[in-house]
PDB file of C-alpha atoms in Angstrom:
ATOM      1  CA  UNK A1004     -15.402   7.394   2.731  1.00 60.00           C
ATOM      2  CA  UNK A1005     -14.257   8.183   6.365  1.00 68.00           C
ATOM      3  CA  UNK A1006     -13.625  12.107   6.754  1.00 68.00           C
ATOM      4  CA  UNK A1007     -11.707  14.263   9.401  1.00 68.00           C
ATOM      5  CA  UNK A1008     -15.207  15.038  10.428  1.00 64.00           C
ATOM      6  CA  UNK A1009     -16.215  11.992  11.030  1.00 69.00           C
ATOM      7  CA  UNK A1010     -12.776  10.595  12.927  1.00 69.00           C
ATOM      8  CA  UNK A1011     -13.173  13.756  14.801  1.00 68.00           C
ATOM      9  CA  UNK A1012     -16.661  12.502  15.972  1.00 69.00           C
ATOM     10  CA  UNK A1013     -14.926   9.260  16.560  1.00 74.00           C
ATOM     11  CA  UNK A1014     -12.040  10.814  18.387  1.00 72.00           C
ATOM     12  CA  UNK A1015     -14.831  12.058  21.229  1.00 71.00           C
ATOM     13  CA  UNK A1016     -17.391   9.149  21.226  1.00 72.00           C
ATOM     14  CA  UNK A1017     -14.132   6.831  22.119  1.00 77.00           C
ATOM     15  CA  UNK A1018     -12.571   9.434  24.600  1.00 76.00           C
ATOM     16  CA  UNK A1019     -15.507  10.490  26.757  1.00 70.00           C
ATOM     17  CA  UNK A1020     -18.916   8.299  25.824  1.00 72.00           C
ATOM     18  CA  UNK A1021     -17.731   4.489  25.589  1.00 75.00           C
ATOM     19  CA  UNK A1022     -20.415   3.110  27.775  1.00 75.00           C
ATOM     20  CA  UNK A1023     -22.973   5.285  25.826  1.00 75.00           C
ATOM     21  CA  UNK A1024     -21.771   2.449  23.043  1.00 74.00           C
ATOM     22  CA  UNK A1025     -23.180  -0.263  24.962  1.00 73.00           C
ATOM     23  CA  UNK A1026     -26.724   1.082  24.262  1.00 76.00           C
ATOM     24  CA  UNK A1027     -26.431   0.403  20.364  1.00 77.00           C
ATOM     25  CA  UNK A1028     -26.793  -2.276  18.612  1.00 79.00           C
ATOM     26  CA  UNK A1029     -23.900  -4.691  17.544  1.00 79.00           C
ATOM     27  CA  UNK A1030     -23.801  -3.952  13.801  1.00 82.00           C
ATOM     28  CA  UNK A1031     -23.842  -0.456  14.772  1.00 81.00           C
ATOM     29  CA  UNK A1032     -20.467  -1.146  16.703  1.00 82.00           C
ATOM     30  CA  UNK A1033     -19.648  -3.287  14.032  1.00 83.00           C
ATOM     31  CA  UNK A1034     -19.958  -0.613  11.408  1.00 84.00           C
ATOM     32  CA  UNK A1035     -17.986   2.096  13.648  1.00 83.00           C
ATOM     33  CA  UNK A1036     -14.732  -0.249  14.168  1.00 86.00           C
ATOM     34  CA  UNK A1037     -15.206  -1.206  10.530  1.00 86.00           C
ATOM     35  CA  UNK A1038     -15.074   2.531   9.802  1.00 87.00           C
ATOM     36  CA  UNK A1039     -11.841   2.830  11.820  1.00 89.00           C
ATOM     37  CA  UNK A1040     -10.207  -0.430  10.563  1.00 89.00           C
ATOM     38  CA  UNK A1041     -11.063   1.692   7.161  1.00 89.00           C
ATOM     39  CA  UNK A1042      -9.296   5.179   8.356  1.00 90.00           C
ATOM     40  CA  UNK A1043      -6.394   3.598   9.776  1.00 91.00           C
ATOM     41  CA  UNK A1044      -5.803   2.319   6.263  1.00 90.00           C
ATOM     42  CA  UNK A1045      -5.851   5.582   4.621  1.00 90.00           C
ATOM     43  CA  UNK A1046      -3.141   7.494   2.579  1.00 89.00           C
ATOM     44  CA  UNK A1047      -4.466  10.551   4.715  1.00 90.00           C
ATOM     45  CA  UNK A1048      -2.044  10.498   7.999  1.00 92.00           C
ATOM     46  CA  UNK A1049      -4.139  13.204   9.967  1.00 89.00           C
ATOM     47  CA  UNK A1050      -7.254  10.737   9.170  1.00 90.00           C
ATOM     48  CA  UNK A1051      -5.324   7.435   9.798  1.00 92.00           C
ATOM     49  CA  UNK A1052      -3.553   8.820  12.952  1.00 92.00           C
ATOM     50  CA  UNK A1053      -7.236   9.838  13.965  1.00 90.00           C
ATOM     51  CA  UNK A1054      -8.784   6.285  13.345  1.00 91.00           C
ATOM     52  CA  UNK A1055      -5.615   4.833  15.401  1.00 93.00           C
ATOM     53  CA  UNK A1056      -6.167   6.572  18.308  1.00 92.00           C
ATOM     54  CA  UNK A1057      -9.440   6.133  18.714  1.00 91.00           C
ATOM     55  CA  UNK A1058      -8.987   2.303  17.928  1.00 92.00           C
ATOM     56  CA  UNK A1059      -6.686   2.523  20.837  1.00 93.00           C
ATOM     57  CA  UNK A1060      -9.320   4.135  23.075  1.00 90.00           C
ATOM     58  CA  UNK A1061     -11.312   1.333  22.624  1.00 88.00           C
ATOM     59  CA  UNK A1062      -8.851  -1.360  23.108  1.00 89.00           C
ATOM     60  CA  UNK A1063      -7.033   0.228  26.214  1.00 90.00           C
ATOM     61  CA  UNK A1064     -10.769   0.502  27.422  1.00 85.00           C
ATOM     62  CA  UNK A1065     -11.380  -3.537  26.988  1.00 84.00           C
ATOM     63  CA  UNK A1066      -8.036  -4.569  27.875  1.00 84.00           C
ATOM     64  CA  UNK A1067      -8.236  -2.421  31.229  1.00 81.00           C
ATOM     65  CA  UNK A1068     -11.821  -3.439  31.877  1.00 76.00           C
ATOM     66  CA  UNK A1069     -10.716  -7.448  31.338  1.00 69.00           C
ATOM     67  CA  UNK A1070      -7.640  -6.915  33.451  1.00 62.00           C
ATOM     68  CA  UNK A1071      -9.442  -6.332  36.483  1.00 59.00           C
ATOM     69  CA  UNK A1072     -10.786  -9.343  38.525  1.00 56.00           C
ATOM     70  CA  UNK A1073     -13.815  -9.527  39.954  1.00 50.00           C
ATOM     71  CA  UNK A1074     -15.597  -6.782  38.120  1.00 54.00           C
ATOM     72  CA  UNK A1075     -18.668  -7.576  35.622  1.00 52.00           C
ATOM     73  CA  UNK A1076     -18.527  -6.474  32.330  1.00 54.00           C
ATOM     74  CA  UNK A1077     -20.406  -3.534  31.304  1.00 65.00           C
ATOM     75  CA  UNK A1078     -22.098  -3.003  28.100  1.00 71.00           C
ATOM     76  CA  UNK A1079     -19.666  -1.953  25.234  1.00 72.00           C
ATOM     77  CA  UNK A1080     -16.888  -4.710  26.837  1.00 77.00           C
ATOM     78  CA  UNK A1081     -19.656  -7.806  26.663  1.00 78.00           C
ATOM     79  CA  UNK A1082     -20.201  -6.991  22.894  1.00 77.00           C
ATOM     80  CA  UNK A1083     -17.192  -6.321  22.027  1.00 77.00           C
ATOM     81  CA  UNK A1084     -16.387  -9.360  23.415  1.00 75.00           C
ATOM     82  CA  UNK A1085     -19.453 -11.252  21.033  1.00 75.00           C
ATOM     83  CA  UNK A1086     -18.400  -9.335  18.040  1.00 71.00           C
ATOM     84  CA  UNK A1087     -14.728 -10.605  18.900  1.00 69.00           C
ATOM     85  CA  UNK A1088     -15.548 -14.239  19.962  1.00 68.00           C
ATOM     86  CA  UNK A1089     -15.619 -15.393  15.992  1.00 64.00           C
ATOM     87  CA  UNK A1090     -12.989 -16.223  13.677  1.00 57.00           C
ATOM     88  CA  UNK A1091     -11.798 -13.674  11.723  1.00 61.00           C
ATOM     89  CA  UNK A1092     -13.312 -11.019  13.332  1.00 76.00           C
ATOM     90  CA  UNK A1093     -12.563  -7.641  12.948  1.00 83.00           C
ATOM     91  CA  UNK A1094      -9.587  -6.935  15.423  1.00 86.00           C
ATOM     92  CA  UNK A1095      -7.930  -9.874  13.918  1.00 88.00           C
ATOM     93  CA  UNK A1096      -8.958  -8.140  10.503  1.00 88.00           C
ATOM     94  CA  UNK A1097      -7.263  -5.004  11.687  1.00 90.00           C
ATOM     95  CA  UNK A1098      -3.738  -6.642  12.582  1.00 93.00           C
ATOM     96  CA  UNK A1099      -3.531  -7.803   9.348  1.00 92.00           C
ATOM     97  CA  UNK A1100      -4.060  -4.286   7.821  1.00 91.00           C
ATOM     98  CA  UNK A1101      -1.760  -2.517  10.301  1.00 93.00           C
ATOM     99  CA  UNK A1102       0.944  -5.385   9.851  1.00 93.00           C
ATOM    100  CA  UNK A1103       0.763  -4.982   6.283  1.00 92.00           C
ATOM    101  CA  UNK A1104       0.971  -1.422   6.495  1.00 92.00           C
ATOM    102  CA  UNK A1105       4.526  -1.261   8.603  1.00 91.00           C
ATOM    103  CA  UNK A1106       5.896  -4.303   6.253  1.00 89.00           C
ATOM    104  CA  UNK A1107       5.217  -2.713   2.552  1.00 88.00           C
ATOM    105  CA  UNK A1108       4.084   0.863   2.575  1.00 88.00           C
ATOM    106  CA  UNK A1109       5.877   4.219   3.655  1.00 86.00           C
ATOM    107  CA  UNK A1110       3.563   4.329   6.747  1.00 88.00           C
ATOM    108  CA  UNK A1111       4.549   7.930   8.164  1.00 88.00           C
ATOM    109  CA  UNK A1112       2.727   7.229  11.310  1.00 92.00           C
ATOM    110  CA  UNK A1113       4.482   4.343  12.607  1.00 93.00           C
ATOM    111  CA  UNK A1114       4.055   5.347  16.784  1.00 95.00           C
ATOM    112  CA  UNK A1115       0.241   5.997  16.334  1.00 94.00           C
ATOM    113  CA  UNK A1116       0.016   2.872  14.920  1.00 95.00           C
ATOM    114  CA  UNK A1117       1.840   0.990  17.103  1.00 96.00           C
ATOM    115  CA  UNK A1118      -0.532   2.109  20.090  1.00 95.00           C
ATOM    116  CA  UNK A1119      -4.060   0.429  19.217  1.00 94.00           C
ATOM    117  CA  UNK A1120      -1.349  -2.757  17.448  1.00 96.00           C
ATOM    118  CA  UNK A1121      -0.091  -3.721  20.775  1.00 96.00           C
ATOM    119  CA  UNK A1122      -3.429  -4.275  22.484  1.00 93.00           C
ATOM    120  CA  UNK A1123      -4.752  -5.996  19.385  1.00 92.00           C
ATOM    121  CA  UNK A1124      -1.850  -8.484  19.464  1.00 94.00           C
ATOM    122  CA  UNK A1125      -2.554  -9.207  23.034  1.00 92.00           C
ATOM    123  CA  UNK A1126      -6.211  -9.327  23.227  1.00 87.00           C
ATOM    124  CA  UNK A1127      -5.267 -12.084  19.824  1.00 89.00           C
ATOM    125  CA  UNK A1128      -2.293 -13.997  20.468  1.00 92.00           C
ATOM    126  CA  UNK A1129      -3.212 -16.848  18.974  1.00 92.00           C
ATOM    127  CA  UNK A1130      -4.296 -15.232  15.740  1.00 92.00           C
ATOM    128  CA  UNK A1131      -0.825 -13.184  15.436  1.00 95.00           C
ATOM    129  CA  UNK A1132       1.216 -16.474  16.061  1.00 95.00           C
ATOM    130  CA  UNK A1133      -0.930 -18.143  13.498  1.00 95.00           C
ATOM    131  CA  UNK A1134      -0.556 -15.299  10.968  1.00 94.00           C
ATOM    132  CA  UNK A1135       3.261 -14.778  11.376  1.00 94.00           C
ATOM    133  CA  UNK A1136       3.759 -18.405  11.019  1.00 95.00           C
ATOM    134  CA  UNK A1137       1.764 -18.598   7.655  1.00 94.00           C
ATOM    135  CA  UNK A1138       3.293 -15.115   6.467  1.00 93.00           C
ATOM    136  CA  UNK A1139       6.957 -16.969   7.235  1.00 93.00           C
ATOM    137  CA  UNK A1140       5.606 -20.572   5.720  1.00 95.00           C
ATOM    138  CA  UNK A1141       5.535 -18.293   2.309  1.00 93.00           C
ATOM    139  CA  UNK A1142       8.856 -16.917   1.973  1.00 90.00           C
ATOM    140  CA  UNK A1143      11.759 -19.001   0.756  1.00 91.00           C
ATOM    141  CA  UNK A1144      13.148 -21.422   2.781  1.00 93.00           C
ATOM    142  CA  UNK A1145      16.658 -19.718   3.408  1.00 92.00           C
ATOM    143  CA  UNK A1146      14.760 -16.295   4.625  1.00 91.00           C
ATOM    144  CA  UNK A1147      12.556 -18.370   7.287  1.00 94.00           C
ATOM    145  CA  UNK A1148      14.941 -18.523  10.764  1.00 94.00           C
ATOM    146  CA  UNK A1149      15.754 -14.699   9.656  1.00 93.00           C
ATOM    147  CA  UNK A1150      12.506 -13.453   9.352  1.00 93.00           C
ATOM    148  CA  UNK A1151      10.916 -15.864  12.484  1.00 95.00           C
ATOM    149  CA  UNK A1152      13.734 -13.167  14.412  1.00 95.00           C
ATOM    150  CA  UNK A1153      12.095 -10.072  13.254  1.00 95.00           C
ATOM    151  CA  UNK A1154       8.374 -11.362  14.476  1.00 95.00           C
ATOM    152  CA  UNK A1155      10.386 -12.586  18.249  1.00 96.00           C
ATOM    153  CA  UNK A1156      12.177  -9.622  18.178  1.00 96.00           C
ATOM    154  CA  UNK A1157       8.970  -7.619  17.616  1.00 96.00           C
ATOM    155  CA  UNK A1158       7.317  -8.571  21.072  1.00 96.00           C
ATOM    156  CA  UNK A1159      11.282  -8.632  23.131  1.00 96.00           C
ATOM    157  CA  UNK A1160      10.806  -7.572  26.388  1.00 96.00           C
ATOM    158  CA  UNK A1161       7.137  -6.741  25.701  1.00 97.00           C
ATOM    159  CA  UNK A1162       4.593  -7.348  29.091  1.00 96.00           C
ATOM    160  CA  UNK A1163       1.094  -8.172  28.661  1.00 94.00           C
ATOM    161  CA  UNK A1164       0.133  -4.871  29.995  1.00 94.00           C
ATOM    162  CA  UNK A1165      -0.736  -1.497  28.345  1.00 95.00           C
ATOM    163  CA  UNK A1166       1.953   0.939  30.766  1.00 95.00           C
ATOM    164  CA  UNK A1167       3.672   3.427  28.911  1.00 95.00           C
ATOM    165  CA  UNK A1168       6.925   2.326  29.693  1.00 96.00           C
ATOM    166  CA  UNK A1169       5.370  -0.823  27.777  1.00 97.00           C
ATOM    167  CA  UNK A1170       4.142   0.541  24.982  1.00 97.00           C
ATOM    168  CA  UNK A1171       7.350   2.444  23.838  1.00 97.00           C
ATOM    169  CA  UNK A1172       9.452  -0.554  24.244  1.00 97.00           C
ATOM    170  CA  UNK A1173       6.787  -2.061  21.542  1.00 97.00           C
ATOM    171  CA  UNK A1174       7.185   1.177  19.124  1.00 97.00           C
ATOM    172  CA  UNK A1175      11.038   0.723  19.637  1.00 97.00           C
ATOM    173  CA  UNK A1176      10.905  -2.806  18.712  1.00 97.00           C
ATOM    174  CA  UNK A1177       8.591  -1.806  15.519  1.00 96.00           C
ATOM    175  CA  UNK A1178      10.426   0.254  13.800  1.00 95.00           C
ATOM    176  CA  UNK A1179      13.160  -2.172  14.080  1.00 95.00           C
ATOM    177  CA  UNK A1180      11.237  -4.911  12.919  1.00 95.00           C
ATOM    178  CA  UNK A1181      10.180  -3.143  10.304  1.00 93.00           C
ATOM    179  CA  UNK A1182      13.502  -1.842   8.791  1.00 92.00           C
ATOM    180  CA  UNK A1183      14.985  -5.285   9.480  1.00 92.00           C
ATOM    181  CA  UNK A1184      11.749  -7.269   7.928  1.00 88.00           C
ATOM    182  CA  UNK A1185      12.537  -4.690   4.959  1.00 85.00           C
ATOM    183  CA  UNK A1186      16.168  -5.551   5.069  1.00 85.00           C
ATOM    184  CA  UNK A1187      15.055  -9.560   4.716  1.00 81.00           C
ATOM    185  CA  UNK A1188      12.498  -8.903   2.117  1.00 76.00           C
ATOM    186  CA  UNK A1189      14.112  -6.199  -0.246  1.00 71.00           C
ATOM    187  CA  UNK A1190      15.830  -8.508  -2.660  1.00 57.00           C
ATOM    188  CA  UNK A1191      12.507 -10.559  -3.337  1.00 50.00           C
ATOM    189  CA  UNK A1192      11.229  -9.950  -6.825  1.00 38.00           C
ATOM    190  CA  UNK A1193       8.800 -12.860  -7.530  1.00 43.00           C
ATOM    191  CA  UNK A1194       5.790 -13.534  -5.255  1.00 41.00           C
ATOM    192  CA  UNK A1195       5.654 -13.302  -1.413  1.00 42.00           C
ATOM    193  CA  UNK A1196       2.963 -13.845   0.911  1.00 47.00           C
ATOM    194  CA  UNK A1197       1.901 -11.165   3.505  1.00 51.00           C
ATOM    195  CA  UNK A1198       0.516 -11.359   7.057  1.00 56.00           C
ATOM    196  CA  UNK A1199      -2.910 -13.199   7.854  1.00 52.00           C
ATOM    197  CA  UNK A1200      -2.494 -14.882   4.078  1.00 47.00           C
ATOM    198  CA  UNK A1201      -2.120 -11.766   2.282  1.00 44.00           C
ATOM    199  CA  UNK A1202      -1.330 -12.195  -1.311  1.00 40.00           C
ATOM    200  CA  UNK A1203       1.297 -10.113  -2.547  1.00 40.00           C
ATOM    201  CA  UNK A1204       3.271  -9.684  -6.085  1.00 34.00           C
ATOM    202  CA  UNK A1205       5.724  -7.365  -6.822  1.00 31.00           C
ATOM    203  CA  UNK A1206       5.478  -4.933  -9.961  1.00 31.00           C
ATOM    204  CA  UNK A1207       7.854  -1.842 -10.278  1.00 31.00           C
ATOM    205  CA  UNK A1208       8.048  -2.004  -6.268  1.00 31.00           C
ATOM    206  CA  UNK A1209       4.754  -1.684  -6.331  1.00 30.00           C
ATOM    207  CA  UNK A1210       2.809  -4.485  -4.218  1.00 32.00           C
ATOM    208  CA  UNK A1211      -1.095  -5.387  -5.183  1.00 29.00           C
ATOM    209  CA  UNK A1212      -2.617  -7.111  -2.572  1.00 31.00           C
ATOM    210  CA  UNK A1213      -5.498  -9.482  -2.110  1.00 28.00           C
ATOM    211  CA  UNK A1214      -7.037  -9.532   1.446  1.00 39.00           C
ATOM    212  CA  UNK A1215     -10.013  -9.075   2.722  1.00 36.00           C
ATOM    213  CA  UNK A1216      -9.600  -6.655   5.592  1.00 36.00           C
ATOM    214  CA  UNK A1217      -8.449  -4.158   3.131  1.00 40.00           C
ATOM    215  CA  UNK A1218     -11.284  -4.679   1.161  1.00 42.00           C
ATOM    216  CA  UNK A1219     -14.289  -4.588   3.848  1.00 42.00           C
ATOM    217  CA  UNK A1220     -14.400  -5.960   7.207  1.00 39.00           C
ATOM    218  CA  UNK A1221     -16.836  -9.227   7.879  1.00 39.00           C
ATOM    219  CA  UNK A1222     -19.762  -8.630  10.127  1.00 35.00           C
TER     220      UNK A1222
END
């Protein structure tokens, strides 16, 4: 069970001591961002806002690191890169979650979890096309066009950078993709398939879902 304690620990390893994490070994780093993809997930905002912050440490860390040509990768950014490199790995893992989270639940946090979303989805393209397009293949056929506008309109006028300026465009565009995904959604009663192949039903607004990253990440 992840604790403020522990985010809080989290919170300074990510901050200050991010090379230190090229020392361990990978299911060690494996085990921490599985601990955060946990966090982010909880009904607890100080803990999830904790977790998504210090996911965002680590991905602004990467993304800066990979940004710059001609410099070698240090520790931490080579495995992160391994543990990465494999189909369904965890950052693709934790898209789906935080997706899922701004679609169907009340998600108070919505900025701090549209900070470590944005480098996710760029370090992943290919994985968030694939998963919108499946999550769209699943709703009725009348819904689709409407609904591939909410995922386009989700990355409008979004760079491939991590800039501030950048980042609150993407927060912008998220909370109106998620009150116009809502919008699209609201009147569906029967069945309907989240991101990344999410199963969803409906029962007294309440959705049960089947996916893995909410249920453990893969190592």
């Amino acid at each position: 069970v992840v604790s403020t304690q522990s985010t809080g620990l989290m919170d300074v390893v990510t901050q200050d001591h991010l090379t230190l994490l090229g020392n361990v070994d990978n299911t060690v780093l494996v085990y921490i961002l599985s601990t955060l993809a946990e966090g982010v997930a909880s009904v607890d905002v100080t803990i999830s806002t904790a977790c998504c912050t210090a996911l965002d440490n680590i991905i602004t860390f990467v993304f800066k690191k990979g940004s710059k040509k001609g410099t070698t990768d240090d520790g931490v950014v080579q495995k992160l890169r391994e543990i990465t490199n494999v189909e369904n790995n965890v950052f693709q893992q934790i898209i789906s979650s935080i997706v899922h989270i701004v679609m169907y639940e009340e998600c108070k946090n919505q900025w701090s979890m549209s900070r470590p979303l944005l480098g996710m989805i760029l370090l992943n393209q290919e994985y968030f096309e694939g998963m919108q397009k499946n999550f769209i293949s699943l709703q009725p056929a009348e819904k689709q066009p409407l609904l591939a506008k909410c995922f386009e309109n989700l990355m409008n006028e979004v760079e491939p950078n991590l800039l501030s300026k950048n980042r609150d465009r993407f927060t912008q565009n998220m909370a109106h993709f998620r009150r116009d995904l809502n919008n699209q959604l609201q009147p569906n009663k029967a069945q309907r398939g989240g991101p990344g192949g999410m199963e969803m039903s409906m029962d007294d607004d309440v959705y049960i879902v089947v996916h893995s990253a909410r249920g453990g990440i893969s190592t």
